[in-house]
Amino acid sequence: MSPEAIEQLVRAYFTHMGTMNPQGWLDIFAEDAVIYDPVGNPPNKVHQDSEKFFALLSQIFQKLDVTADKIFVAGNGAAVQWTMRGVANNGKLGTTQGISVFDINDSEKIQQVSSYWSEADMINQLK
């Protein structure tokens, strides 16, 4: 997979999350893909848990913007420094940054995502 194609796939991940587009998001993942978000939490099985994940996002946020600030492609993967800005349903603003590591399979789908960030910091901002 070319570095440009990997970068496009990674950007699609963040775009679909920010626009809360579950179908577009699922389309870029392997059937058995997992996400560690954040690392330390049990893994989420993307295709089994996506409905719950997007329901949670819409319960918390009225607006969500997730941007890939820097993408570092190596082999069949990438590490991404990102920023998330959200407006909670209660009107409060929250901002956090993190790093996610993407593994891409031979079918050019995301196989695994491991994200490093402080979920607790974001939740505290939105309370």
PDB file of C-alpha atoms in Angstrom:
ATOM      1  CA  MET A   1       0.000   0.000   0.000  1.00  0.00           C
ATOM      2  CA  SER A   2       1.417   3.393  -0.914  1.00  0.00           C
ATOM      3  CA  PRO A   3       2.121   5.984   1.770  1.00  0.00           C
ATOM      4  CA  GLU A   4      -0.453   8.271   0.119  1.00  0.00           C
ATOM      5  CA  ALA A   5      -3.145   5.582   0.308  1.00  0.00           C
ATOM      6  CA  ILE A   6      -2.363   4.918   3.975  1.00  0.00           C
ATOM      7  CA  GLU A   7      -2.578   8.630   4.730  1.00  0.00           C
ATOM      8  CA  GLN A   8      -5.933   8.846   2.905  1.00  0.00           C
ATOM      9  CA  LEU A   9      -7.274   5.868   4.904  1.00  0.00           C
ATOM     10  CA  VAL A  10      -6.156   7.410   8.193  1.00  0.00           C
ATOM     11  CA  ARG A  11      -7.722  10.767   7.320  1.00  0.00           C
ATOM     12  CA  ALA A  12     -10.982   8.958   6.476  1.00  0.00           C
ATOM     13  CA  TYR A  13     -10.944   7.402   9.964  1.00  0.00           C
ATOM     14  CA  PHE A  14     -10.865  10.841  11.604  1.00  0.00           C
ATOM     15  CA  THR A  15     -13.335  12.396   9.156  1.00  0.00           C
ATOM     16  CA  HIS A  16     -15.937   9.663   9.682  1.00  0.00           C
ATOM     17  CA  MET A  17     -15.531   9.851  13.449  1.00  0.00           C
ATOM     18  CA  GLY A  18     -15.909  13.634  13.507  1.00  0.00           C
ATOM     19  CA  THR A  19     -18.978  13.605  11.268  1.00  0.00           C
ATOM     20  CA  MET A  20     -20.361  10.647  13.243  1.00  0.00           C
ATOM     21  CA  ASN A  21     -20.698   8.559  10.089  1.00  0.00           C
ATOM     22  CA  PRO A  22     -20.710   4.946  11.332  1.00  0.00           C
ATOM     23  CA  GLN A  23     -21.127   3.303   7.920  1.00  0.00           C
ATOM     24  CA  GLY A  24     -18.264   5.198   6.326  1.00  0.00           C
ATOM     25  CA  TRP A  25     -16.164   4.393   9.387  1.00  0.00           C
ATOM     26  CA  LEU A  26     -16.979   0.663   9.249  1.00  0.00           C
ATOM     27  CA  ASP A  27     -16.167   0.491   5.533  1.00  0.00           C
ATOM     28  CA  ILE A  28     -12.476   1.231   6.165  1.00  0.00           C
ATOM     29  CA  PHE A  29     -12.011  -1.526   8.770  1.00  0.00           C
ATOM     30  CA  ALA A  30     -11.252  -5.230   8.436  1.00  0.00           C
ATOM     31  CA  GLU A  31     -14.070  -7.503   9.644  1.00  0.00           C
ATOM     32  CA  ASP A  32     -12.025  -8.613  12.672  1.00  0.00           C
ATOM     33  CA  ALA A  33     -10.474  -5.205  13.460  1.00  0.00           C
ATOM     34  CA  VAL A  34      -9.922  -4.065  17.041  1.00  0.00           C
ATOM     35  CA  ILE A  35      -9.397  -0.686  18.681  1.00  0.00           C
ATOM     36  CA  TYR A  36      -7.649   0.057  21.956  1.00  0.00           C
ATOM     37  CA  ASP A  37      -9.064   3.486  22.833  1.00  0.00           C
ATOM     38  CA  PRO A  38      -7.344   4.509  24.948  1.00  0.00           C
ATOM     39  CA  VAL A  39      -4.628   1.915  25.395  1.00  0.00           C
ATOM     40  CA  GLY A  40      -5.199   0.210  28.729  1.00  0.00           C
ATOM     41  CA  ASN A  41      -8.924  -0.241  28.120  1.00  0.00           C
ATOM     42  CA  PRO A  42     -10.161  -3.599  26.858  1.00  0.00           C
ATOM     43  CA  PRO A  43     -10.182  -3.816  23.059  1.00  0.00           C
ATOM     44  CA  ASN A  44     -13.318  -2.929  21.138  1.00  0.00           C
ATOM     45  CA  LYS A  45     -14.285  -5.128  18.221  1.00  0.00           C
ATOM     46  CA  VAL A  46     -15.030  -2.541  15.569  1.00  0.00           C
ATOM     47  CA  HIS A  47     -17.871  -4.251  13.713  1.00  0.00           C
ATOM     48  CA  GLN A  48     -19.544  -5.552  16.885  1.00  0.00           C
ATOM     49  CA  ASP A  49     -19.137  -2.418  18.994  1.00  0.00           C
ATOM     50  CA  SER A  50     -19.519   0.427  16.458  1.00  0.00           C
ATOM     51  CA  GLU A  51     -23.208   1.033  17.123  1.00  0.00           C
ATOM     52  CA  LYS A  52     -22.519   1.416  20.849  1.00  0.00           C
ATOM     53  CA  PHE A  53     -19.494   3.639  20.125  1.00  0.00           C
ATOM     54  CA  PHE A  54     -21.376   6.076  17.886  1.00  0.00           C
ATOM     55  CA  ALA A  55     -24.367   6.115  20.256  1.00  0.00           C
ATOM     56  CA  LEU A  56     -21.993   7.140  23.048  1.00  0.00           C
ATOM     57  CA  LEU A  57     -20.458   9.891  20.908  1.00  0.00           C
ATOM     58  CA  SER A  58     -23.890  11.322  20.090  1.00  0.00           C
ATOM     59  CA  GLN A  59     -24.944  11.139  23.761  1.00  0.00           C
ATOM     60  CA  ILE A  60     -21.925  13.224  24.750  1.00  0.00           C
ATOM     61  CA  PHE A  61     -21.300  15.578  21.815  1.00  0.00           C
ATOM     62  CA  GLN A  62     -23.443  17.942  19.805  1.00  0.00           C
ATOM     63  CA  LYS A  63     -20.361  18.740  17.700  1.00  0.00           C
ATOM     64  CA  LEU A  64     -17.098  16.869  17.320  1.00  0.00           C
ATOM     65  CA  ASP A  65     -14.002  17.755  15.322  1.00  0.00           C
ATOM     66  CA  VAL A  66     -11.074  15.334  15.162  1.00  0.00           C
ATOM     67  CA  THR A  67      -8.093  16.378  13.071  1.00  0.00           C
ATOM     68  CA  ALA A  68      -4.996  14.457  12.082  1.00  0.00           C
ATOM     69  CA  ASP A  69      -2.303  17.027  12.843  1.00  0.00           C
ATOM     70  CA  LYS A  70       0.728  14.958  11.785  1.00  0.00           C
ATOM     71  CA  ILE A  71       0.803  11.590  10.044  1.00  0.00           C
ATOM     72  CA  PHE A  72       3.931   9.456  10.046  1.00  0.00           C
ATOM     73  CA  VAL A  73       3.685   6.521   7.616  1.00  0.00           C
ATOM     74  CA  ALA A  74       6.015   3.530   7.875  1.00  0.00           C
ATOM     75  CA  GLY A  75       5.530   0.165   6.213  1.00  0.00           C
ATOM     76  CA  ASN A  76       1.843  -0.826   6.317  1.00  0.00           C
ATOM     77  CA  GLY A  77       0.951   1.505   9.144  1.00  0.00           C
ATOM     78  CA  ALA A  78       1.007   4.986  10.524  1.00  0.00           C
ATOM     79  CA  ALA A  79       1.325   6.910  13.748  1.00  0.00           C
ATOM     80  CA  VAL A  80      -0.862  10.003  13.959  1.00  0.00           C
ATOM     81  CA  GLN A  81      -0.737  12.964  16.293  1.00  0.00           C
ATOM     82  CA  TRP A  82      -4.288  14.292  16.517  1.00  0.00           C
ATOM     83  CA  THR A  83      -6.474  16.889  18.208  1.00  0.00           C
ATOM     84  CA  MET A  84     -10.091  16.406  19.279  1.00  0.00           C
ATOM     85  CA  ARG A  85     -12.377  19.372  19.959  1.00  0.00           C
ATOM     86  CA  GLY A  86     -15.912  18.834  21.053  1.00  0.00           C
ATOM     87  CA  VAL A  87     -18.965  20.701  22.206  1.00  0.00           C
ATOM     88  CA  ALA A  88     -20.866  18.576  24.683  1.00  0.00           C
ATOM     89  CA  ASN A  89     -24.634  18.399  24.701  1.00  0.00           C
ATOM     90  CA  ASN A  90     -24.483  20.525  27.871  1.00  0.00           C
ATOM     91  CA  GLY A  91     -22.681  23.279  25.890  1.00  0.00           C
ATOM     92  CA  LYS A  92     -19.259  22.797  27.491  1.00  0.00           C
ATOM     93  CA  LEU A  93     -16.129  22.695  25.339  1.00  0.00           C
ATOM     94  CA  GLY A  94     -13.423  20.079  25.541  1.00  0.00           C
ATOM     95  CA  THR A  95     -10.093  19.697  23.792  1.00  0.00           C
ATOM     96  CA  THR A  96      -7.557  16.920  23.970  1.00  0.00           C
ATOM     97  CA  GLN A  97      -4.650  15.581  21.984  1.00  0.00           C
ATOM     98  CA  GLY A  98      -3.341  12.102  21.440  1.00  0.00           C
ATOM     99  CA  ILE A  99      -1.417   9.709  19.291  1.00  0.00           C
ATOM    100  CA  SER A 100      -2.922   6.739  17.478  1.00  0.00           C
ATOM    101  CA  VAL A 101      -1.026   3.897  15.837  1.00  0.00           C
ATOM    102  CA  PHE A 102      -2.710   2.246  12.833  1.00  0.00           C
ATOM    103  CA  ASP A 103      -1.945  -1.201  11.445  1.00  0.00           C
ATOM    104  CA  ILE A 104      -3.210  -1.777   7.897  1.00  0.00           C
ATOM    105  CA  ASN A 105      -3.755  -5.300   6.536  1.00  0.00           C
ATOM    106  CA  ASP A 106      -2.987  -6.665   3.058  1.00  0.00           C
ATOM    107  CA  SER A 107      -6.592  -5.936   1.983  1.00  0.00           C
ATOM    108  CA  GLU A 108      -5.913  -2.225   2.592  1.00  0.00           C
ATOM    109  CA  LYS A 109      -8.268  -2.072   5.578  1.00  0.00           C
ATOM    110  CA  ILE A 110      -7.488  -0.915   9.113  1.00  0.00           C
ATOM    111  CA  GLN A 111      -6.722  -3.981  11.221  1.00  0.00           C
ATOM    112  CA  GLN A 112      -5.904  -2.351  14.564  1.00  0.00           C
ATOM    113  CA  VAL A 113      -5.827   1.087  16.156  1.00  0.00           C
ATOM    114  CA  SER A 114      -4.066   1.801  19.451  1.00  0.00           C
ATOM    115  CA  SER A 115      -4.741   5.293  20.820  1.00  0.00           C
ATOM    116  CA  TYR A 116      -2.804   7.067  23.544  1.00  0.00           C
ATOM    117  CA  TRP A 117      -4.657   9.917  25.230  1.00  0.00           C
ATOM    118  CA  SER A 118      -6.331  10.884  28.508  1.00  0.00           C
ATOM    119  CA  GLU A 119     -10.019  10.100  28.330  1.00  0.00           C
ATOM    120  CA  ALA A 120     -10.402  11.318  31.939  1.00  0.00           C
ATOM    121  CA  ASP A 121      -9.060  14.792  31.055  1.00  0.00           C
ATOM    122  CA  MET A 122     -11.593  15.171  28.261  1.00  0.00           C
ATOM    123  CA  ILE A 123     -14.487  13.972  30.447  1.00  0.00           C
ATOM    124  CA  ASN A 124     -13.501  16.418  33.207  1.00  0.00           C
ATOM    125  CA  GLN A 125     -13.616  19.328  30.753  1.00  0.00           C
ATOM    126  CA  LEU A 126     -17.122  18.382  29.659  1.00  0.00           C
ATOM    127  CA  LYS A 127     -18.665  18.067  33.136  1.00  0.00           C
TER     128      LYS A 127
END
